Short mmCIF file of C-alpha atoms in Angstrom, two decimals:
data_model
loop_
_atom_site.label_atom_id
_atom_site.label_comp_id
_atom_site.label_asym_id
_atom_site.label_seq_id
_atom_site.Cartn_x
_atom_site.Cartn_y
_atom_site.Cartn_z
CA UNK A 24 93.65 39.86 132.64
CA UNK A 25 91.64 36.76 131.63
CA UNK A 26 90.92 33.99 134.57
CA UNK A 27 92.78 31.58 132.64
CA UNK A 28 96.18 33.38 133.03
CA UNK A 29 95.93 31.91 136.94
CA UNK A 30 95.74 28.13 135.74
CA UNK A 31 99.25 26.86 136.36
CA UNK A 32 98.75 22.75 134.75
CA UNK A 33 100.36 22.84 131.42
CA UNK A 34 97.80 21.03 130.03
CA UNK A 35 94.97 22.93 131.43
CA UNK A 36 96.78 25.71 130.16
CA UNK A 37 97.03 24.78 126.78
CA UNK A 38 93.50 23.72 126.38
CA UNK A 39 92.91 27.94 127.74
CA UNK A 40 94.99 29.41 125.48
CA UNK A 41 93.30 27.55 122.54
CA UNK A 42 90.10 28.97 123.90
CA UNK A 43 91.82 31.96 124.04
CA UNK A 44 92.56 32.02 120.61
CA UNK A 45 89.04 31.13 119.28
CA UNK A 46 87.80 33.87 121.57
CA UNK A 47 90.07 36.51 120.28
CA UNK A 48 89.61 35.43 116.55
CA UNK A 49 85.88 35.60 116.97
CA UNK A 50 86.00 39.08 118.73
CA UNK A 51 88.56 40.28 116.18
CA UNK A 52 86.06 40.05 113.11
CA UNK A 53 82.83 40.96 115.12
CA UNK A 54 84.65 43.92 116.56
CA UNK A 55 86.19 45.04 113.56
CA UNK A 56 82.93 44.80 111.86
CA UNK A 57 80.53 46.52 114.34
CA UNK A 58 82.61 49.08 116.56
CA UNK A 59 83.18 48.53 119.85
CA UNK A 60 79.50 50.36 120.86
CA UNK A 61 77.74 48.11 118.54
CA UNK A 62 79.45 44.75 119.42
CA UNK A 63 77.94 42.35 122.00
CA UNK A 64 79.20 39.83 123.99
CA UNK A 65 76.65 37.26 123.10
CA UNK A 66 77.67 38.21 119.33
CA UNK A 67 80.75 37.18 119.97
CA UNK A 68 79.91 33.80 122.20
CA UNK A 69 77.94 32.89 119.04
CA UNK A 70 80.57 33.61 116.82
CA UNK A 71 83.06 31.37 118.59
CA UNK A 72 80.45 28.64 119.41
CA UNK A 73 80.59 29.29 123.48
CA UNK A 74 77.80 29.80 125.32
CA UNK A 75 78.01 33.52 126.63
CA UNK A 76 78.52 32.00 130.04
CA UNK A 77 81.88 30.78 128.98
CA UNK A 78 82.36 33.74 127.57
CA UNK A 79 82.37 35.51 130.50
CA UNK A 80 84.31 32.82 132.37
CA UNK A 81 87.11 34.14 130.48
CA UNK A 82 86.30 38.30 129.78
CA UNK A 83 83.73 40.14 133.03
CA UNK A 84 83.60 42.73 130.36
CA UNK A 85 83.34 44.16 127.04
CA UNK A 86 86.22 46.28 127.97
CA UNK A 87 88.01 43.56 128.60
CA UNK A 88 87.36 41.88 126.28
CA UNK A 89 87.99 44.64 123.99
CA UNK A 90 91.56 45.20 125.41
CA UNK A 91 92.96 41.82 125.02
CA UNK A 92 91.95 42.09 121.26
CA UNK A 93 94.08 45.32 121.14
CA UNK A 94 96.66 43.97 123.23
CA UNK A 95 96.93 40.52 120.93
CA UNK A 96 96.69 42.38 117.66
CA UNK A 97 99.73 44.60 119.03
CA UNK A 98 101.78 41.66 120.24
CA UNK A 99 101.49 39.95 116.58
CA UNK A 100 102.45 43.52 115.07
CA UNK A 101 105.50 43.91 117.24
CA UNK A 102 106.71 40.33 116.82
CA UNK A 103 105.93 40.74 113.20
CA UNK A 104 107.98 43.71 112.74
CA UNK A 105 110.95 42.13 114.44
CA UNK A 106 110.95 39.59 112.83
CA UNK A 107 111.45 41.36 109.74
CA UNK A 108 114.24 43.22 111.55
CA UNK A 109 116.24 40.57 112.48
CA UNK A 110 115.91 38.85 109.21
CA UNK A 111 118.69 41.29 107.54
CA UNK A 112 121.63 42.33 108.47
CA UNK A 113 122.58 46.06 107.42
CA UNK A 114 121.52 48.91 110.14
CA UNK A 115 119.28 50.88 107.48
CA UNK A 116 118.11 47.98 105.69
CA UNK A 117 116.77 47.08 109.24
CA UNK A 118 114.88 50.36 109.25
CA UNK A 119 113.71 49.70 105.81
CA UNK A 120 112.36 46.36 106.52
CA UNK A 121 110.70 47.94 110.05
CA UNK A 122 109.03 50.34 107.64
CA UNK A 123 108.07 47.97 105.54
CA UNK A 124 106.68 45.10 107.45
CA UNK A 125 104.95 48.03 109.59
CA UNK A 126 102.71 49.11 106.32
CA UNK A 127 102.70 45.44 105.53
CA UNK A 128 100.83 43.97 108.63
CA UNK A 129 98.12 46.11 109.11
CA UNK A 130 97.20 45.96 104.87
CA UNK A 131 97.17 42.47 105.54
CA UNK A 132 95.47 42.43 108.44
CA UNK A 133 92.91 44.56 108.12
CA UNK A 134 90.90 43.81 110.82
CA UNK A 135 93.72 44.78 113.42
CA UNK A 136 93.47 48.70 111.78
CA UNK A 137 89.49 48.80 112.32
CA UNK A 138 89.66 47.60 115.72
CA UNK A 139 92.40 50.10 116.33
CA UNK A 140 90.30 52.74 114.58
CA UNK A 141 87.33 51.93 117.41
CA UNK A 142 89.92 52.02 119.99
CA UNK A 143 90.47 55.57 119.13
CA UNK A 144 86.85 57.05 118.84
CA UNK A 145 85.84 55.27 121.75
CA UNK A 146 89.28 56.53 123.86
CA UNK A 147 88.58 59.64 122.32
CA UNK A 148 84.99 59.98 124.47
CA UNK A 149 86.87 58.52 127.38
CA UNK A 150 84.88 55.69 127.92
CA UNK A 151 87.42 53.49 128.13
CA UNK A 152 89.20 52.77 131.61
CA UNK A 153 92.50 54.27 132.47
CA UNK A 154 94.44 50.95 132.99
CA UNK A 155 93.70 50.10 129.86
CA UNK A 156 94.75 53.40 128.06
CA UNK A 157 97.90 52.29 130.38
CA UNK A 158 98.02 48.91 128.62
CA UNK A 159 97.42 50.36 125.03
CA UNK A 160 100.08 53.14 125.68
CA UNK A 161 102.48 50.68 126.57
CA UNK A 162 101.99 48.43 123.20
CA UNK A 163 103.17 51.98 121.37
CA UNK A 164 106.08 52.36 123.45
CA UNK A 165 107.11 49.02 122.69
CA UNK A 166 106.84 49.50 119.17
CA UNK A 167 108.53 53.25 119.59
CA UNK A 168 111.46 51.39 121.32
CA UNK A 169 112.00 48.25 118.80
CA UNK A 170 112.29 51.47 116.29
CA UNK A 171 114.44 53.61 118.60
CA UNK A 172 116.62 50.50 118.60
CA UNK A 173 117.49 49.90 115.29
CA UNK A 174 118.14 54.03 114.79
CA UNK A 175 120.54 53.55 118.02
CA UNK A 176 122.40 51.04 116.37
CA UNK A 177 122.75 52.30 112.71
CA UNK A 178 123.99 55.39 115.23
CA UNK A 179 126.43 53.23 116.66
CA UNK A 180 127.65 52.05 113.58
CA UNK A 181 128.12 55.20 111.97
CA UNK A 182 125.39 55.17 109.27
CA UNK A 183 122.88 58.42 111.06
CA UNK A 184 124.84 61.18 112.74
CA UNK A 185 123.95 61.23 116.37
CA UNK A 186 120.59 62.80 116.90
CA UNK A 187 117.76 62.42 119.23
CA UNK A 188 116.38 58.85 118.48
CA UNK A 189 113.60 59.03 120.23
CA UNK A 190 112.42 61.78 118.11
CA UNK A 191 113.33 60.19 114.88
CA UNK A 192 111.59 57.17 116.25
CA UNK A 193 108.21 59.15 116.76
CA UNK A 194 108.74 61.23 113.33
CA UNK A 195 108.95 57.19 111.66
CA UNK A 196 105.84 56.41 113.49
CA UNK A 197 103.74 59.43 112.02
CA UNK A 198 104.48 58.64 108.87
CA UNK A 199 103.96 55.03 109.30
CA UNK A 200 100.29 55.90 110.64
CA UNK A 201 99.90 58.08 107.76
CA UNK A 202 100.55 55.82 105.31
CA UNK A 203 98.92 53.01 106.88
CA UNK A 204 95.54 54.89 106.78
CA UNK A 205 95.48 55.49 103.06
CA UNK A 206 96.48 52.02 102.24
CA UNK A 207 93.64 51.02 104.70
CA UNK A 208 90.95 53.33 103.21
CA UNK A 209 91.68 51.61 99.62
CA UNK A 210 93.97 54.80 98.24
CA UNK A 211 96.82 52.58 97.59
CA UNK A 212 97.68 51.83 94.01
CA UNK A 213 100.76 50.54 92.89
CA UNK A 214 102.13 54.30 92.14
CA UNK A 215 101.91 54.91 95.99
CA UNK A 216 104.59 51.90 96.36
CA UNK A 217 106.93 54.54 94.38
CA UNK A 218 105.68 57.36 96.68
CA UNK A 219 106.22 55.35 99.49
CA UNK A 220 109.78 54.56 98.95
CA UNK A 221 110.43 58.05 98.10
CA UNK A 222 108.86 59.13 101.44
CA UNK A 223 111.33 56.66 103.74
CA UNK A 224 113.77 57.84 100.87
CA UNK A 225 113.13 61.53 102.48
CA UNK A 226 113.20 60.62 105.86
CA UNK A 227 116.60 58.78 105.68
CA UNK A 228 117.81 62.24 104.14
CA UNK A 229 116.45 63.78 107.94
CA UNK A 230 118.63 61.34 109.67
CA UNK A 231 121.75 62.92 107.76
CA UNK A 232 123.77 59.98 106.44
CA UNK A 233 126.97 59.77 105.92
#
């Protein structure tokens, strides 16, 4: 974790997290932009106007560095897709507007889905530590479970047969991903906003409504 996260003065505090912030923006786009091999810390003092000392102050490490971008980027998606969630009231229009906001975010923020796509050539080599593959793993299990939820309740409610959520949670993920990518790569027109609708169309059918 950053240094900062020990300062206990609320102002002090404040003034960190505001660092924080200019830090994380500054990685995001240099990250997103170079890869995480081709990124370097002074590249990304420069681009948030701190010497590289400071820079360190807050990050010992690229990796670190590195994983508090992921870990950010995550906690804006999840509270993002909540948000959405919580703004309707229906069980399945819940999951609808989970799906939705979850395509939404990263087309919008297309910065988060290159950083995520470095996260997974560079995991794939393993040159990333284990705690945080831990960390990252446990940002997907948090989204997994706000998903999970909603399913549980439109269970609850009697709008999906009983079924193993959990499941249906990961089979929503996959297709999330999938459609996430092509939007990402530029193959979304506005006939794939029909074809997506007709794919969460399909995978409502899976959860056998009543």
């Amino acid at each position: 974790m950053p240094k900062s996260s020990t300062i206990k003065s609320p102002t002090i505090q404040a003034k960190h997290e505001k660092k924080q912030k200019q830090i994380y923006l500054a990685a995001l786009k240099i990250l997103a932009k170079r890869g995480f091999h081709n990124t370097k810390m002074q590249d990304v003092a420069e681009k948030a106007g701190l010497g590289k000392g400071t820079l360190y102050w807050y990050f010992k490490s690229k990796e670190e560095l590195f994983g508090f971008v992921i870990r950010s980027g995550f906690e804006d998606f999840n509270l993002s897709v909540i948000s959405a969630i919580n703004q309707v009231n229906h069980p399945l229009k819940k999951l609808k507007a989970a799906f939705e906001e979850s395509l939404n975010f990263y087309f919008t923020n297309k910065d988060h889905i290159w950083i995520l796509t470095s996260f997974w050539s560079v995991s794939g080599l393993k040159k990333l530590s284990n705690q945080l593959m831990k960390e990252v793993n446990e940002e997907f299990a948090t989204y997994r479970h706000i998903v999970e939820g909603v399913l549980a309740n439109a269970t609850r409610l009697g709008h999906i047969n009983p079924g193993n959520n959990r499941k249906r949670a990961a089979h929503f993920m996959a297709l999330v991903d999938g459609l996430m990518v092509q939007r990402v790569l530029g193959m979304h027109t506005e006939e794939s906003d029909k074809t997506e609708a007709e794919v969460f169309k399909e995978y409502l059918k899976g959860l056998q409504i009543k």
